[in-house]
């Protein structure tokens, strides 16, 4: 339906009506001003193609025990570039050997992308634990951390790629990162 309406408004903007339209549809199209047709076209295109900033990061599945979302705000006087720089410094300060003697993220992490305040990282378990050996052929479990700017705040989503539980690993990771952000004056929402 949206595609048909969009095609009809574009046809009107170009000054013609497609011959397969009914007489009522032709009359409705002929009565639409080009300005109204353009406004409708742009609104439709935006509604279809532009994701909402509030939904920049996928929600965690309902009842998930291996996915967390948080929102962090830099101090109000911080520019977007400075906030991204502080965030980058905090992410790089995370211990490559992990936490708790390697029980949390013992396989290290990799920054996959860093662009305009958006970050994607992969964290790996050591692969030495019982579950990695028994259920993952001794390979490390991989978690993803995605950070996206949303206005003046930053949305965080830390999630395991597989399994039903992460035994608190995503929470420990975000707590560590959050502690470093708090030292820089950032505040968290919904923690």
mmCIF file of C-alpha atoms in Angstrom:
data_model
loop_
_atom_site.group_PDB
_atom_site.id
_atom_site.type_symbol
_atom_site.label_atom_id
_atom_site.label_comp_id
_atom_site.label_asym_id
_atom_site.label_seq_id
_atom_site.Cartn_x
_atom_site.Cartn_y
_atom_site.Cartn_z
ATOM 1 C CA UNK A 1 0.000 0.000 0.000
ATOM 2 C CA UNK A 2 2.815 2.425 0.891
ATOM 3 C CA UNK A 3 4.627 1.621 -2.341
ATOM 4 C CA UNK A 4 1.486 2.279 -4.409
ATOM 5 C CA UNK A 5 0.871 5.584 -2.612
ATOM 6 C CA UNK A 6 4.512 6.571 -3.074
ATOM 7 C CA UNK A 7 4.416 5.746 -6.798
ATOM 8 C CA UNK A 8 1.167 7.680 -7.180
ATOM 9 C CA UNK A 9 2.569 10.791 -5.464
ATOM 10 C CA UNK A 10 5.738 10.614 -7.551
ATOM 11 C CA UNK A 11 3.634 10.288 -10.709
ATOM 12 C CA UNK A 12 1.658 13.373 -9.666
ATOM 13 C CA UNK A 13 4.867 15.316 -9.021
ATOM 14 C CA UNK A 14 6.012 14.487 -12.515
ATOM 15 C CA UNK A 15 2.744 15.859 -13.929
ATOM 16 C CA UNK A 16 1.064 12.669 -15.156
ATOM 17 C CA UNK A 17 -1.248 9.967 -13.910
ATOM 18 C CA UNK A 18 -0.631 6.340 -14.727
ATOM 19 C CA UNK A 19 -3.268 5.095 -17.208
ATOM 20 C CA UNK A 20 -4.167 2.000 -15.121
ATOM 21 C CA UNK A 21 -5.625 4.173 -12.313
ATOM 22 C CA UNK A 22 -9.394 4.249 -11.818
ATOM 23 C CA UNK A 23 -11.296 7.475 -12.506
ATOM 24 C CA UNK A 24 -11.640 8.153 -8.755
ATOM 25 C CA UNK A 25 -7.915 7.615 -8.195
ATOM 26 C CA UNK A 26 -7.077 9.872 -11.139
ATOM 27 C CA UNK A 27 -9.323 12.626 -9.766
ATOM 28 C CA UNK A 28 -7.719 12.330 -6.302
ATOM 29 C CA UNK A 29 -4.242 12.451 -7.811
ATOM 30 C CA UNK A 30 -5.052 15.367 -10.084
ATOM 31 C CA UNK A 31 -6.345 17.351 -7.088
ATOM 32 C CA UNK A 32 -3.128 16.851 -5.081
ATOM 33 C CA UNK A 33 -0.752 19.787 -5.363
ATOM 34 C CA UNK A 34 2.841 19.077 -6.231
ATOM 35 C CA UNK A 35 3.943 20.571 -2.890
ATOM 36 C CA UNK A 36 1.621 18.202 -0.972
ATOM 37 C CA UNK A 37 2.720 15.266 -3.100
ATOM 38 C CA UNK A 38 6.393 16.013 -2.451
ATOM 39 C CA UNK A 39 5.794 16.389 1.284
ATOM 40 C CA UNK A 40 3.954 13.061 1.357
ATOM 41 C CA UNK A 41 6.685 11.396 -0.715
ATOM 42 C CA UNK A 42 9.485 12.583 1.535
ATOM 43 C CA UNK A 43 7.591 11.678 4.704
ATOM 44 C CA UNK A 44 6.893 8.185 3.343
ATOM 45 C CA UNK A 45 10.495 7.660 2.267
ATOM 46 C CA UNK A 46 11.786 8.800 5.660
ATOM 47 C CA UNK A 47 9.323 6.622 7.557
ATOM 48 C CA UNK A 48 10.336 3.588 5.530
ATOM 49 C CA UNK A 49 14.104 4.051 5.328
ATOM 50 C CA UNK A 50 15.402 5.965 8.364
ATOM 51 C CA UNK A 51 15.669 4.064 11.654
ATOM 52 C CA UNK A 52 14.614 5.887 14.774
ATOM 53 C CA UNK A 53 17.560 7.144 16.811
ATOM 54 C CA UNK A 54 15.938 5.684 19.922
ATOM 55 C CA UNK A 55 16.081 2.264 18.247
ATOM 56 C CA UNK A 56 19.619 2.534 16.922
ATOM 57 C CA UNK A 57 20.532 -0.579 18.894
ATOM 58 C CA UNK A 58 18.369 -3.680 18.940
ATOM 59 C CA UNK A 59 16.520 -4.380 22.148
ATOM 60 C CA UNK A 60 17.583 -7.406 24.140
ATOM 61 C CA UNK A 61 15.215 -10.345 23.759
ATOM 62 C CA UNK A 62 12.521 -10.403 26.429
ATOM 63 C CA UNK A 63 13.683 -12.388 29.466
ATOM 64 C CA UNK A 64 17.253 -12.613 28.130
ATOM 65 C CA UNK A 65 19.925 -13.705 30.590
ATOM 66 C CA UNK A 66 22.819 -12.978 28.240
ATOM 67 C CA UNK A 67 22.121 -9.464 26.943
ATOM 68 C CA UNK A 68 22.182 -6.046 28.629
ATOM 69 C CA UNK A 69 21.428 -2.522 27.451
ATOM 70 C CA UNK A 70 22.492 0.690 29.147
ATOM 71 C CA UNK A 71 22.478 4.402 28.385
ATOM 72 C CA UNK A 72 25.389 6.614 29.384
ATOM 73 C CA UNK A 73 25.566 10.423 29.314
ATOM 74 C CA UNK A 74 28.805 12.423 29.225
ATOM 75 C CA UNK A 75 29.023 15.621 31.297
ATOM 76 C CA UNK A 76 26.782 18.294 29.759
ATOM 77 C CA UNK A 77 29.682 20.539 28.723
ATOM 78 C CA UNK A 78 31.343 17.727 26.695
ATOM 79 C CA UNK A 79 31.348 18.048 22.900
ATOM 80 C CA UNK A 80 30.407 15.033 20.780
ATOM 81 C CA UNK A 81 34.028 14.650 19.617
ATOM 82 C CA UNK A 82 35.349 14.820 23.201
ATOM 83 C CA UNK A 83 32.709 12.324 24.385
ATOM 84 C CA UNK A 84 33.729 9.878 21.632
ATOM 85 C CA UNK A 85 37.395 10.373 22.544
ATOM 86 C CA UNK A 86 36.703 9.707 26.246
ATOM 87 C CA UNK A 87 34.701 6.638 25.350
ATOM 88 C CA UNK A 88 37.525 5.370 23.111
ATOM 89 C CA UNK A 89 40.024 5.880 25.971
ATOM 90 C CA UNK A 90 37.787 3.933 28.369
ATOM 91 C CA UNK A 91 37.345 1.051 25.921
ATOM 92 C CA UNK A 92 41.095 0.859 25.348
ATOM 93 C CA UNK A 93 41.691 0.855 29.135
ATOM 94 C CA UNK A 94 39.761 -2.409 29.529
ATOM 95 C CA UNK A 95 42.301 -5.114 30.438
ATOM 96 C CA UNK A 96 43.208 -7.225 27.402
ATOM 97 C CA UNK A 97 43.730 -10.201 29.755
ATOM 98 C CA UNK A 98 40.173 -9.790 31.070
ATOM 99 C CA UNK A 99 38.947 -9.589 34.638
ATOM 100 C CA UNK A 100 39.039 -11.970 37.601
ATOM 101 C CA UNK A 101 42.222 -13.730 36.473
ATOM 102 C CA UNK A 102 40.800 -14.344 33.007
ATOM 103 C CA UNK A 103 37.429 -15.735 34.148
ATOM 104 C CA UNK A 104 35.744 -12.754 32.455
ATOM 105 C CA UNK A 105 36.902 -11.977 28.912
ATOM 106 C CA UNK A 106 40.086 -14.022 29.353
ATOM 107 C CA UNK A 107 40.520 -14.294 25.572
ATOM 108 C CA UNK A 108 40.805 -10.523 25.185
ATOM 109 C CA UNK A 109 38.867 -8.204 22.931
ATOM 110 C CA UNK A 110 39.056 -6.634 19.493
ATOM 111 C CA UNK A 111 37.715 -3.269 18.381
ATOM 112 C CA UNK A 112 35.921 -4.136 15.149
ATOM 113 C CA UNK A 113 34.883 -0.597 14.243
ATOM 114 C CA UNK A 114 35.288 2.919 15.602
ATOM 115 C CA UNK A 115 33.532 5.622 13.606
ATOM 116 C CA UNK A 116 31.812 8.893 14.552
ATOM 117 C CA UNK A 117 31.170 7.853 18.163
ATOM 118 C CA UNK A 118 29.902 4.390 17.169
ATOM 119 C CA UNK A 119 31.877 1.386 18.368
ATOM 120 C CA UNK A 120 31.685 -2.368 17.813
ATOM 121 C CA UNK A 121 33.820 -4.728 19.879
ATOM 122 C CA UNK A 122 34.184 -8.493 20.247
ATOM 123 C CA UNK A 123 35.053 -9.954 23.640
ATOM 124 C CA UNK A 124 36.188 -13.563 23.971
ATOM 125 C CA UNK A 125 36.242 -16.022 26.852
ATOM 126 C CA UNK A 126 39.465 -17.922 27.442
ATOM 127 C CA UNK A 127 37.997 -21.121 26.008
ATOM 128 C CA UNK A 128 39.442 -23.016 28.986
ATOM 129 C CA UNK A 129 36.304 -23.294 31.113
ATOM 130 C CA UNK A 130 34.045 -26.320 31.469
ATOM 131 C CA UNK A 131 31.292 -24.912 29.239
ATOM 132 C CA UNK A 132 33.685 -23.879 26.469
ATOM 133 C CA UNK A 133 35.278 -27.332 26.523
ATOM 134 C CA UNK A 134 32.008 -29.261 26.837
ATOM 135 C CA UNK A 135 29.691 -27.249 24.607
ATOM 136 C CA UNK A 136 31.904 -25.186 22.294
ATOM 137 C CA UNK A 137 34.703 -27.615 21.358
ATOM 138 C CA UNK A 138 37.179 -25.683 23.504
ATOM 139 C CA UNK A 139 36.722 -22.527 21.449
ATOM 140 C CA UNK A 140 36.115 -19.222 23.231
ATOM 141 C CA UNK A 141 32.600 -17.861 23.550
ATOM 142 C CA UNK A 142 32.244 -14.518 21.771
ATOM 143 C CA UNK A 143 30.196 -11.555 22.994
ATOM 144 C CA UNK A 144 29.453 -8.353 21.104
ATOM 145 C CA UNK A 145 29.455 -4.840 22.531
ATOM 146 C CA UNK A 146 27.800 -2.201 20.353
ATOM 147 C CA UNK A 147 27.801 1.476 21.295
ATOM 148 C CA UNK A 148 25.840 4.072 19.328
ATOM 149 C CA UNK A 149 25.357 7.806 19.924
ATOM 150 C CA UNK A 150 21.748 8.830 20.516
ATOM 151 C CA UNK A 151 21.536 12.597 20.778
ATOM 152 C CA UNK A 152 23.814 13.579 23.658
ATOM 153 C CA UNK A 153 23.855 10.066 25.159
ATOM 154 C CA UNK A 154 25.340 6.749 24.146
ATOM 155 C CA UNK A 155 23.437 3.454 23.963
ATOM 156 C CA UNK A 156 25.328 0.300 24.972
ATOM 157 C CA UNK A 157 24.328 -3.288 24.169
ATOM 158 C CA UNK A 158 26.460 -6.179 25.350
ATOM 159 C CA UNK A 159 25.227 -9.626 24.292
ATOM 160 C CA UNK A 160 26.451 -13.194 24.002
ATOM 161 C CA UNK A 161 26.298 -14.718 20.529
ATOM 162 C CA UNK A 162 25.161 -18.104 21.784
ATOM 163 C CA UNK A 163 23.663 -19.789 24.813
ATOM 164 C CA UNK A 164 20.927 -18.843 27.231
ATOM 165 C CA UNK A 165 23.070 -17.459 30.032
ATOM 166 C CA UNK A 166 26.368 -15.633 30.296
ATOM 167 C CA UNK A 167 26.858 -16.230 34.044
ATOM 168 C CA UNK A 168 26.959 -12.453 34.554
ATOM 169 C CA UNK A 169 29.833 -11.754 32.150
ATOM 170 C CA UNK A 170 28.061 -8.981 30.190
ATOM 171 C CA UNK A 171 27.093 -7.274 33.460
ATOM 172 C CA UNK A 172 30.653 -7.452 34.802
ATOM 173 C CA UNK A 173 32.005 -6.037 31.540
ATOM 174 C CA UNK A 174 29.559 -3.125 31.540
ATOM 175 C CA UNK A 175 30.165 -2.487 35.264
ATOM 176 C CA UNK A 176 33.908 -2.212 34.628
ATOM 177 C CA UNK A 177 33.424 0.135 31.668
ATOM 178 C CA UNK A 178 30.791 2.077 33.614
ATOM 179 C CA UNK A 179 33.181 2.562 36.537
ATOM 180 C CA UNK A 180 35.744 4.114 34.196
ATOM 181 C CA UNK A 181 33.074 6.362 32.666
ATOM 182 C CA UNK A 182 31.909 7.500 36.136
ATOM 183 C CA UNK A 183 35.494 8.547 36.912
ATOM 184 C CA UNK A 184 35.220 10.874 33.907
ATOM 185 C CA UNK A 185 31.925 12.366 35.152
ATOM 186 C CA UNK A 186 29.545 10.312 33.014
ATOM 187 C CA UNK A 187 26.175 9.204 34.380
ATOM 188 C CA UNK A 188 24.297 6.022 33.593
ATOM 189 C CA UNK A 189 20.565 5.640 33.070
ATOM 190 C CA UNK A 190 18.598 2.507 33.871
ATOM 191 C CA UNK A 191 21.466 0.645 35.475
#
